[in-house]
Tab-separated table of N, CA, C and O in Angstrom:
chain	number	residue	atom	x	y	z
A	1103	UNK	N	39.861	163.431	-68.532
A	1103	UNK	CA	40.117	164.389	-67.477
A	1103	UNK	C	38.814	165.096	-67.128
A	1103	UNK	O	38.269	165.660	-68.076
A	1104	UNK	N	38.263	165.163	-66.039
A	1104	UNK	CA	37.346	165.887	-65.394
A	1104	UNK	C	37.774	167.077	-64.983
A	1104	UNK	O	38.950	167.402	-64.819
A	1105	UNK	N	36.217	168.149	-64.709
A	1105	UNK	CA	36.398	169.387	-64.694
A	1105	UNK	C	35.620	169.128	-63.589
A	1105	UNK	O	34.447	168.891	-63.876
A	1106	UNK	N	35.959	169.090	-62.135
A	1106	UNK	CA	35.269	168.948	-60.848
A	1106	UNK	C	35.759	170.104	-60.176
A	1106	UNK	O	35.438	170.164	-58.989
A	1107	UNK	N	36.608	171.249	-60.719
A	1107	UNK	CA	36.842	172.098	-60.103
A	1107	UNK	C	35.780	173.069	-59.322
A	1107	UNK	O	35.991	173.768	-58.331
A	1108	UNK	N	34.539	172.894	-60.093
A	1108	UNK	CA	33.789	174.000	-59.759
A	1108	UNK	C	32.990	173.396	-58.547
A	1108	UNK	O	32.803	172.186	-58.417
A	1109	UNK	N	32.598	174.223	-57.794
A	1109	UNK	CA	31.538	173.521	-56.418
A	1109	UNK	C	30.125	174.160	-56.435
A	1109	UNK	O	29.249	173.844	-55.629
A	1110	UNK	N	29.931	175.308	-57.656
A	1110	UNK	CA	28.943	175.663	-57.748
A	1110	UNK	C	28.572	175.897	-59.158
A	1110	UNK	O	29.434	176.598	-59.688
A	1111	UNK	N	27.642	175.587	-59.948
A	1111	UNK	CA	27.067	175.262	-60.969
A	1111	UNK	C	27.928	176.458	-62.352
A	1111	UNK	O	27.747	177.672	-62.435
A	1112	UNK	N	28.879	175.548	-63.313
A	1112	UNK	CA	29.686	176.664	-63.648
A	1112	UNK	C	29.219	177.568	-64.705
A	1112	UNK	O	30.066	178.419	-64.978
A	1113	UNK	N	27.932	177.664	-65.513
A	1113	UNK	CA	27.064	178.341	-65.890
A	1113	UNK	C	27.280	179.456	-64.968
A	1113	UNK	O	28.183	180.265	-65.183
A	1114	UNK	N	26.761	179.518	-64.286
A	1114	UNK	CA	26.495	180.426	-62.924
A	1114	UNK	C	27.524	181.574	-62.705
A	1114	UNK	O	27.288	182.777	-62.815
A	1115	UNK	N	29.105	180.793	-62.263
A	1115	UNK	CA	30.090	181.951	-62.155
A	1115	UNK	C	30.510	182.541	-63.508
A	1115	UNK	O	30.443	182.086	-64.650
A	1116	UNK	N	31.064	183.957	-62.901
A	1116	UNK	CA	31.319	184.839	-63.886
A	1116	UNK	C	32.886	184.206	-64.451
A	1116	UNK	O	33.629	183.619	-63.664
A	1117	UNK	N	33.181	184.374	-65.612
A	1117	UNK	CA	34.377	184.017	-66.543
A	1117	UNK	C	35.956	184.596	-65.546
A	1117	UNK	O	37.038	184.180	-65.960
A	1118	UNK	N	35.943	185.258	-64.654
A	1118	UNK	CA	36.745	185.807	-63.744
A	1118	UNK	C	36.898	185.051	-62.764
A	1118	UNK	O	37.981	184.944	-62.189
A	1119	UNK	N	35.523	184.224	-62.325
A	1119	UNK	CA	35.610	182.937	-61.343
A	1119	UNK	C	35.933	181.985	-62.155
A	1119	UNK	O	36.715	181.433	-61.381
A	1120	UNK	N	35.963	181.452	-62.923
A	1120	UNK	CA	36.202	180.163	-63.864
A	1120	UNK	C	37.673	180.652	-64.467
A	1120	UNK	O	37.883	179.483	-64.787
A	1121	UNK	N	38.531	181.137	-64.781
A	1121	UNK	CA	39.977	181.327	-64.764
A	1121	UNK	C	40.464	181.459	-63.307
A	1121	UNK	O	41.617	181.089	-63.086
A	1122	UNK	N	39.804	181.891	-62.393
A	1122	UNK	CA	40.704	181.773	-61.052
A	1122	UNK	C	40.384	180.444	-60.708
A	1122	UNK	O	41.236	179.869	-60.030
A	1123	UNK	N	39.620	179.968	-60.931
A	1123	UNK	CA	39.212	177.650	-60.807
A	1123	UNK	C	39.848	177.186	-61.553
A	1123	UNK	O	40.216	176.044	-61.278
A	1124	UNK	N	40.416	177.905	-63.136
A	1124	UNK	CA	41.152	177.008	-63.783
A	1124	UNK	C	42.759	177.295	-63.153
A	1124	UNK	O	43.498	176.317	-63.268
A	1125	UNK	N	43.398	178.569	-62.481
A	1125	UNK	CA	44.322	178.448	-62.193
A	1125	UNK	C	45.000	178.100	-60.803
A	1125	UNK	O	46.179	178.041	-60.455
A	1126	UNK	N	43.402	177.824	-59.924
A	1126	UNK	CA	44.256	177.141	-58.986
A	1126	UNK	C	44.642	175.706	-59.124
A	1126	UNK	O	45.398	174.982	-58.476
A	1127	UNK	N	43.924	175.532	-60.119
A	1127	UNK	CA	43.659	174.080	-60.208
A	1127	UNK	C	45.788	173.812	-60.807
A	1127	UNK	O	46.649	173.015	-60.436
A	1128	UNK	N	45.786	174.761	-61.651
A	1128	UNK	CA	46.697	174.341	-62.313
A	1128	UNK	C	48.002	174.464	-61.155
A	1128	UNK	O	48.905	173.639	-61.019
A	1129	UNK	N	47.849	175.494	-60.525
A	1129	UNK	CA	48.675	175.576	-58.952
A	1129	UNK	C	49.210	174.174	-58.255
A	1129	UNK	O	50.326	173.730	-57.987
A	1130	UNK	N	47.511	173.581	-58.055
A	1130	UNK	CA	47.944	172.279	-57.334
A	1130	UNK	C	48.585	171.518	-57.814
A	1130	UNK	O	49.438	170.873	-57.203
A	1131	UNK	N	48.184	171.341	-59.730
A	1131	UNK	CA	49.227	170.071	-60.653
A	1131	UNK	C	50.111	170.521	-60.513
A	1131	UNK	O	50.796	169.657	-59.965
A	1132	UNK	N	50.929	171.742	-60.676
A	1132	UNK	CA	52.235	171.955	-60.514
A	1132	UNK	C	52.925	171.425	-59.054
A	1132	UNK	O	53.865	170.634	-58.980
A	1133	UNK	N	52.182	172.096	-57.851
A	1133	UNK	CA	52.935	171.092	-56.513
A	1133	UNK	C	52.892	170.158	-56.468
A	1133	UNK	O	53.608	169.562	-55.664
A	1134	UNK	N	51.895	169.384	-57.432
A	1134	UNK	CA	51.767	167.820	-57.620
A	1134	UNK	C	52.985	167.510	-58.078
A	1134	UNK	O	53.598	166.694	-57.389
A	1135	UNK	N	53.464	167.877	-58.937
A	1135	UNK	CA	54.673	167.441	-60.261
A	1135	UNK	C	55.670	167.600	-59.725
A	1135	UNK	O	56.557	166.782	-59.971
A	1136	UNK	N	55.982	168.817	-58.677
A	1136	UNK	CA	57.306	169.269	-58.142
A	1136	UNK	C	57.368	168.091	-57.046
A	1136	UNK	O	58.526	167.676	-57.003
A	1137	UNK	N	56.574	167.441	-56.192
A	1137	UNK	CA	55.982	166.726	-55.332
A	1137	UNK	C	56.360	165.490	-55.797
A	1137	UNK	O	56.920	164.791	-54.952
A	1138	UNK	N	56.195	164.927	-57.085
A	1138	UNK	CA	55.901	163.522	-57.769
A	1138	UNK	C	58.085	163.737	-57.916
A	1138	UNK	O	58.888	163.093	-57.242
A	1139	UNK	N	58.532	165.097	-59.273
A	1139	UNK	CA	59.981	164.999	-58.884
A	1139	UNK	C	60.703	165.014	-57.904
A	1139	UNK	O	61.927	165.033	-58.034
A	1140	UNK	N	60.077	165.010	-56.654
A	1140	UNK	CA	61.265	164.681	-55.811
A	1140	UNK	C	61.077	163.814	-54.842
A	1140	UNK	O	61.575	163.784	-53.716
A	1141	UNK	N	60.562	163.333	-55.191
A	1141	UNK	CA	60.153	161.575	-54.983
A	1141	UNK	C	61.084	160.876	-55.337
A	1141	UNK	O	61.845	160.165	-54.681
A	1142	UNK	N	60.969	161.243	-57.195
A	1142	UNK	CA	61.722	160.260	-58.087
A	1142	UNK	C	63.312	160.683	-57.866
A	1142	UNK	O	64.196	159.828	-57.812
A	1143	UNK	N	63.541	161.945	-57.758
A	1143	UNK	CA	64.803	162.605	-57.249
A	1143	UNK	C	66.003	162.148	-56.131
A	1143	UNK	O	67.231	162.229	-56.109
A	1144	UNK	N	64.835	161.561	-55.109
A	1144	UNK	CA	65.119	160.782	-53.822
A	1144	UNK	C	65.691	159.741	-54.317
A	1144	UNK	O	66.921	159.784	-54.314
A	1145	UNK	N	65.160	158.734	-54.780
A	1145	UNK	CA	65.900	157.342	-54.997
A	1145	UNK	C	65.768	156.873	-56.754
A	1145	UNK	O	65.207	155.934	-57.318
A	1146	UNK	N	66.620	158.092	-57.259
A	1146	UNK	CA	67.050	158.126	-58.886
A	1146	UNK	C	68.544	157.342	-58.866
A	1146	UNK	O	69.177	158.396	-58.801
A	1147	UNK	N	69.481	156.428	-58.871
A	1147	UNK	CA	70.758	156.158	-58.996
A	1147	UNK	C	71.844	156.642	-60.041
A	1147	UNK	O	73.049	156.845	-59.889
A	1148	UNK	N	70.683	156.811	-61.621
A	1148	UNK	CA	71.416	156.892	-62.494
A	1148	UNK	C	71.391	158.530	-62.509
A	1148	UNK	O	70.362	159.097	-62.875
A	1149	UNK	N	72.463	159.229	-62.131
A	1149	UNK	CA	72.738	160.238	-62.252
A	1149	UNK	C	72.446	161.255	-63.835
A	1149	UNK	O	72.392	162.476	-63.685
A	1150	UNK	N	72.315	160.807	-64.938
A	1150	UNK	CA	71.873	161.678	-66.162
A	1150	UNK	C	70.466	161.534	-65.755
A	1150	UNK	O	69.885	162.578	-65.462
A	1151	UNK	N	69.755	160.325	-65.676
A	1151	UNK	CA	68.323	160.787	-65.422
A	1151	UNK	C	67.842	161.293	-64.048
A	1151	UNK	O	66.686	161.718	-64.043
A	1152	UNK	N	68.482	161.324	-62.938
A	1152	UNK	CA	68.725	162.624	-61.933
A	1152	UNK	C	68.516	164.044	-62.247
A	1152	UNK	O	67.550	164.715	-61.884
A	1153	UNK	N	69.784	164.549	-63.151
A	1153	UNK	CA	69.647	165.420	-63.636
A	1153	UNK	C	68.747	165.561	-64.954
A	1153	UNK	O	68.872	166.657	-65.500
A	1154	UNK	N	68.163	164.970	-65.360
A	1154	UNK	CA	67.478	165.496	-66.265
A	1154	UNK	C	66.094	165.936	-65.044
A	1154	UNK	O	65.808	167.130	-64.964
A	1155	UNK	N	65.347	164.961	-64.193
A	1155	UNK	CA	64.280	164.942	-63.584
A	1155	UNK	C	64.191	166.109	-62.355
A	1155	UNK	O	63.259	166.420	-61.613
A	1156	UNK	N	65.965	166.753	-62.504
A	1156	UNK	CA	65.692	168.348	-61.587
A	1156	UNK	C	65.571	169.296	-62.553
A	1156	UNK	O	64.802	170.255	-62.494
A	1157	UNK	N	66.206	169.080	-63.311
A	1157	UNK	CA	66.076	170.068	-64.579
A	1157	UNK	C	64.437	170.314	-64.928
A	1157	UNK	O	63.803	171.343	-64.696
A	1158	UNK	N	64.017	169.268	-65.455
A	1158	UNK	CA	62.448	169.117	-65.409
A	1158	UNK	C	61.682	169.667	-64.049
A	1158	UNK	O	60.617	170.279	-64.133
A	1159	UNK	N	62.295	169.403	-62.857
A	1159	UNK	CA	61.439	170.400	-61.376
A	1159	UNK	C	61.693	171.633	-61.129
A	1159	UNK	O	61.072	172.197	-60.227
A	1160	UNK	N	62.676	172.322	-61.891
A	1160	UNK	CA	63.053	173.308	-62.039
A	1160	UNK	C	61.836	174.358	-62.984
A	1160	UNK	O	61.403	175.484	-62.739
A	1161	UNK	N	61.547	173.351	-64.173
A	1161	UNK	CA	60.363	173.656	-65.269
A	1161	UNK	C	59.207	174.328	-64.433
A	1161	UNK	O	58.816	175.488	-64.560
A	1162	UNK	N	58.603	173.105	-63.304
A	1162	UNK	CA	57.831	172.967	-62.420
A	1162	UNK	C	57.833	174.563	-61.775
A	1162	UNK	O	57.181	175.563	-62.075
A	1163	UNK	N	58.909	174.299	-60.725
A	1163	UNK	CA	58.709	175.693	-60.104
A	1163	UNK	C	58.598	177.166	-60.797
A	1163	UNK	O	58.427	178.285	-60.313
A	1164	UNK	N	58.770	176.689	-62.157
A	1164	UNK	CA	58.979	177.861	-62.548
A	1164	UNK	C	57.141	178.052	-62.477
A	1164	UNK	O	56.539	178.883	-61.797
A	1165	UNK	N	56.680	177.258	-63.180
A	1165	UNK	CA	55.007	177.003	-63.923
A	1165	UNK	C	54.559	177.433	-62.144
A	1165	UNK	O	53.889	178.443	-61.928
A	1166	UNK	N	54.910	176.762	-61.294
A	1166	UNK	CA	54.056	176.858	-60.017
A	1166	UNK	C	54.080	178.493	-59.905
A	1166	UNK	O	53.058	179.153	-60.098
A	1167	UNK	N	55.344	179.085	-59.575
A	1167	UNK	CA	55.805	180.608	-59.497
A	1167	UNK	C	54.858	181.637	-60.416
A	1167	UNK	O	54.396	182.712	-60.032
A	1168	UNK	N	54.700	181.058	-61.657
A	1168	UNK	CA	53.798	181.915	-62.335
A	1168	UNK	C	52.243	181.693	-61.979
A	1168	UNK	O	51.500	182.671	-62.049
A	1169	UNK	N	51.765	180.530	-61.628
A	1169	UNK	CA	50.276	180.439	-61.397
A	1169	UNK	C	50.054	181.382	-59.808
A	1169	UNK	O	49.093	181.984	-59.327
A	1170	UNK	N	51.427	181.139	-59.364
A	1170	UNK	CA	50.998	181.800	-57.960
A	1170	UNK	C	51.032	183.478	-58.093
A	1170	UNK	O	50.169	184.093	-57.468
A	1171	UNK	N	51.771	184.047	-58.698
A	1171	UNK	CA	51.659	185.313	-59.023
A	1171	UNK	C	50.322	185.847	-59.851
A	1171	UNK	O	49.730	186.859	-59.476
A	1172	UNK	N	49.973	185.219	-60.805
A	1172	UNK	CA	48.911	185.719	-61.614
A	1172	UNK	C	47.330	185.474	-60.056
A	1172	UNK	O	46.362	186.222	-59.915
A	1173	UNK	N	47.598	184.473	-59.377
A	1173	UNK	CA	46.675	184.618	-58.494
A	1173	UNK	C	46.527	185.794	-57.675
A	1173	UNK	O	45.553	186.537	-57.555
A	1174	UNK	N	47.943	185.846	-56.997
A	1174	UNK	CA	48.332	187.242	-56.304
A	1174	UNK	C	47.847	188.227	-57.057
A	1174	UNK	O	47.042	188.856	-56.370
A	1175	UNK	N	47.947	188.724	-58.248
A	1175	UNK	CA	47.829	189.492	-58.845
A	1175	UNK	C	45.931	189.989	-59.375
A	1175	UNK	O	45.471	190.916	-60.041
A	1176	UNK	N	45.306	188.791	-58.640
A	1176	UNK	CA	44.079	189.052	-58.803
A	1176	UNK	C	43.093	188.893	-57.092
A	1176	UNK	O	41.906	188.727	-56.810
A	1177	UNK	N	44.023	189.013	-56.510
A	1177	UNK	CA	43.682	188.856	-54.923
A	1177	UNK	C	45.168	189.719	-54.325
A	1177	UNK	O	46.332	189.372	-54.127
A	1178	UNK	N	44.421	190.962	-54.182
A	1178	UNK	CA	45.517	191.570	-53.138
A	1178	UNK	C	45.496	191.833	-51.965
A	1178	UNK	O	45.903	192.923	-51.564
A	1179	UNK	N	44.958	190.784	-51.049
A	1179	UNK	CA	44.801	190.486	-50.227
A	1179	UNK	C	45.674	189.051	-49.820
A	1179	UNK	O	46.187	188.881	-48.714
A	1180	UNK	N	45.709	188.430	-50.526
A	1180	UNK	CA	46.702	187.363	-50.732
A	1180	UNK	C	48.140	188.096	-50.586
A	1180	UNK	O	49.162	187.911	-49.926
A	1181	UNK	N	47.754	188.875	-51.395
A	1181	UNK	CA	49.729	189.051	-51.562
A	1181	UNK	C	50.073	189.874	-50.396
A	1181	UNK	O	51.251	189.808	-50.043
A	1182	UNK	N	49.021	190.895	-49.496
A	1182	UNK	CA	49.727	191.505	-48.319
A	1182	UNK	C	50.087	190.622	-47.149
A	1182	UNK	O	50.877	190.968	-46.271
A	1183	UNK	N	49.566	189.658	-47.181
A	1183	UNK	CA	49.164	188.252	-46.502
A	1183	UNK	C	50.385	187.735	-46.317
A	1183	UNK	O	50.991	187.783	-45.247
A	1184	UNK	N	50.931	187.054	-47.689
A	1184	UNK	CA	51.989	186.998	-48.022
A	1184	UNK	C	53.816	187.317	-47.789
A	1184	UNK	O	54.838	186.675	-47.548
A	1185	UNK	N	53.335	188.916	-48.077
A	1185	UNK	CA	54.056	189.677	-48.195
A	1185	UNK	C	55.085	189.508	-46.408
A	1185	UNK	O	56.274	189.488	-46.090
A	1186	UNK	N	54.029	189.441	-45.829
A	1186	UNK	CA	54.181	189.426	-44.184
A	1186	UNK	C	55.012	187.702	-43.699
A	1186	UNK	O	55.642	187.420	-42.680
A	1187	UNK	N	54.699	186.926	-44.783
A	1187	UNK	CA	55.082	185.505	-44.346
A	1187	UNK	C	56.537	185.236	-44.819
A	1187	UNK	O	57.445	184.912	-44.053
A	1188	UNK	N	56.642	185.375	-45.920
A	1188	UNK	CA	57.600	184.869	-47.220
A	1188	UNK	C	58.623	185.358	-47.044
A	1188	UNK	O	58.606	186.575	-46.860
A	1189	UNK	N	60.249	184.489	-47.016
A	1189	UNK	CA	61.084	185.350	-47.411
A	1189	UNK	C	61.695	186.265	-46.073
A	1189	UNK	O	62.387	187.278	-46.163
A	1190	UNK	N	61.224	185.592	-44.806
A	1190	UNK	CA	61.354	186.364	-43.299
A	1190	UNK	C	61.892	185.185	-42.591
A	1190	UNK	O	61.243	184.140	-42.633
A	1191	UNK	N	62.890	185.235	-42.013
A	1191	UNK	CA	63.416	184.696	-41.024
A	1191	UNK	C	63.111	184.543	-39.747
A	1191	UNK	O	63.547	185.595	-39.279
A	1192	UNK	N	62.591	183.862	-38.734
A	1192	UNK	CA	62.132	183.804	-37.540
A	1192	UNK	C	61.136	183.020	-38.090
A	1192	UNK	O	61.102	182.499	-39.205
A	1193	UNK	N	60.113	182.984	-36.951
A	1193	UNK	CA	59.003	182.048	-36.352
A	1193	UNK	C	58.165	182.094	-37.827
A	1193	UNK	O	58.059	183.166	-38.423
A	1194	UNK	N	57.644	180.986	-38.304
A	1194	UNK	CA	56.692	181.351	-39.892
A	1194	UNK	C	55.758	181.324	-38.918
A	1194	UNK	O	55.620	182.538	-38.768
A	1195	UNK	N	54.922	180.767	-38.048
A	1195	UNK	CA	53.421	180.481	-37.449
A	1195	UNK	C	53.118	182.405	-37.216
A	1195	UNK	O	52.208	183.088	-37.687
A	1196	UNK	N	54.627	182.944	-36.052
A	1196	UNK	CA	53.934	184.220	-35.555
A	1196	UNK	C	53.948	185.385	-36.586
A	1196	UNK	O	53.377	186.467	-36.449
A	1197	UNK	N	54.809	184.916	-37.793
A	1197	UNK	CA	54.867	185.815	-39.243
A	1197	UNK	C	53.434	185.777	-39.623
A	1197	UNK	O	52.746	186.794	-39.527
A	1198	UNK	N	52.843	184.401	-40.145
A	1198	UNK	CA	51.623	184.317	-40.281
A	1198	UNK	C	50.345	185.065	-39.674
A	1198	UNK	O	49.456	185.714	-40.224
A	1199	UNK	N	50.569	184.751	-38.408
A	1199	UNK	CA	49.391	185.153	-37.489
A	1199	UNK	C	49.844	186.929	-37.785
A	1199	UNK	O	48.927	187.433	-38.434
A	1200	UNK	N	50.866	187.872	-37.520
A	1200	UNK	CA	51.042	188.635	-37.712
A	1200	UNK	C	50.329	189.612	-39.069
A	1200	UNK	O	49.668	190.644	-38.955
A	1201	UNK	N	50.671	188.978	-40.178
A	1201	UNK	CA	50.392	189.345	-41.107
A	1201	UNK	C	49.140	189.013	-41.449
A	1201	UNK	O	48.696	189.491	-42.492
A	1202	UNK	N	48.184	187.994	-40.525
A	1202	UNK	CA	46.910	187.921	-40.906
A	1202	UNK	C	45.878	189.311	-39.921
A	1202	UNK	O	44.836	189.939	-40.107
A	1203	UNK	N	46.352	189.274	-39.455
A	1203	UNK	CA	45.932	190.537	-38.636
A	1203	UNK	C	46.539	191.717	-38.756
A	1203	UNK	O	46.349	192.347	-37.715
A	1204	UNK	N	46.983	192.138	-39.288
A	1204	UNK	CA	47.480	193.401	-39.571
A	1204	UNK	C	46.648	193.396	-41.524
A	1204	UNK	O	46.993	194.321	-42.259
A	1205	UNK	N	45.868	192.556	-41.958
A	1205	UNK	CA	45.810	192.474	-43.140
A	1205	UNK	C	44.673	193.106	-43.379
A	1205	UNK	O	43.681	192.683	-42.787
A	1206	UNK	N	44.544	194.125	-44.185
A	1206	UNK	CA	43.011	194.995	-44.788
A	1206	UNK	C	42.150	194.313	-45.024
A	1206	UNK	O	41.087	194.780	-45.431
């Protein structure tokens, strides 16, 4: 397994940049995995290993949910961002644009 996360020499960044590289990284494997189960989810026949392989994406979202919060939680700027998108009914594009401009 390679460590290509970094784009700038990782000596260099501070230990605060190198946990926020190790946890986006881990962000993406998780949408990877939730991504890869419902693939297999799609055209599973045998119903116990169905359910075992949501049960297991369930794992997933949970792992994704926590990498995304501990990010939020170190970018609060993200989360007002956010805050404006998520979880709102109507248009997501003019939620977005909304909440990117109204954002500190």
């Amino acid at each position: 397994m390679g460590f290509d996360q970094y784009h700038e020499p990782a000596n260099e960044l501070s230990e605060e940049t190198r946990t926020f590289a190790r946890m986006m990284a881990s962000l993406g494997e998780e949408a990877e995995a939730i991504n890869w189960y419902e693939q297999r989810i799609s055209i599973e026949k045998n119903k116990d290993a169905k359910a075992i392989m949501q049960n297991a994406q369930k794992e997933e979202f949970k792992h994704f949910g926590m990498d995304l919060e501990f990010l939020l939680r170190q970018k609060p700027l993200w989360r007002e961002i956010l805050q404006g998108i998520l979880f709102k009914n109507g248009d997501i594009v003019e939620h977005g644009e909304d909440a990117e401009e109204s954002a500190d």
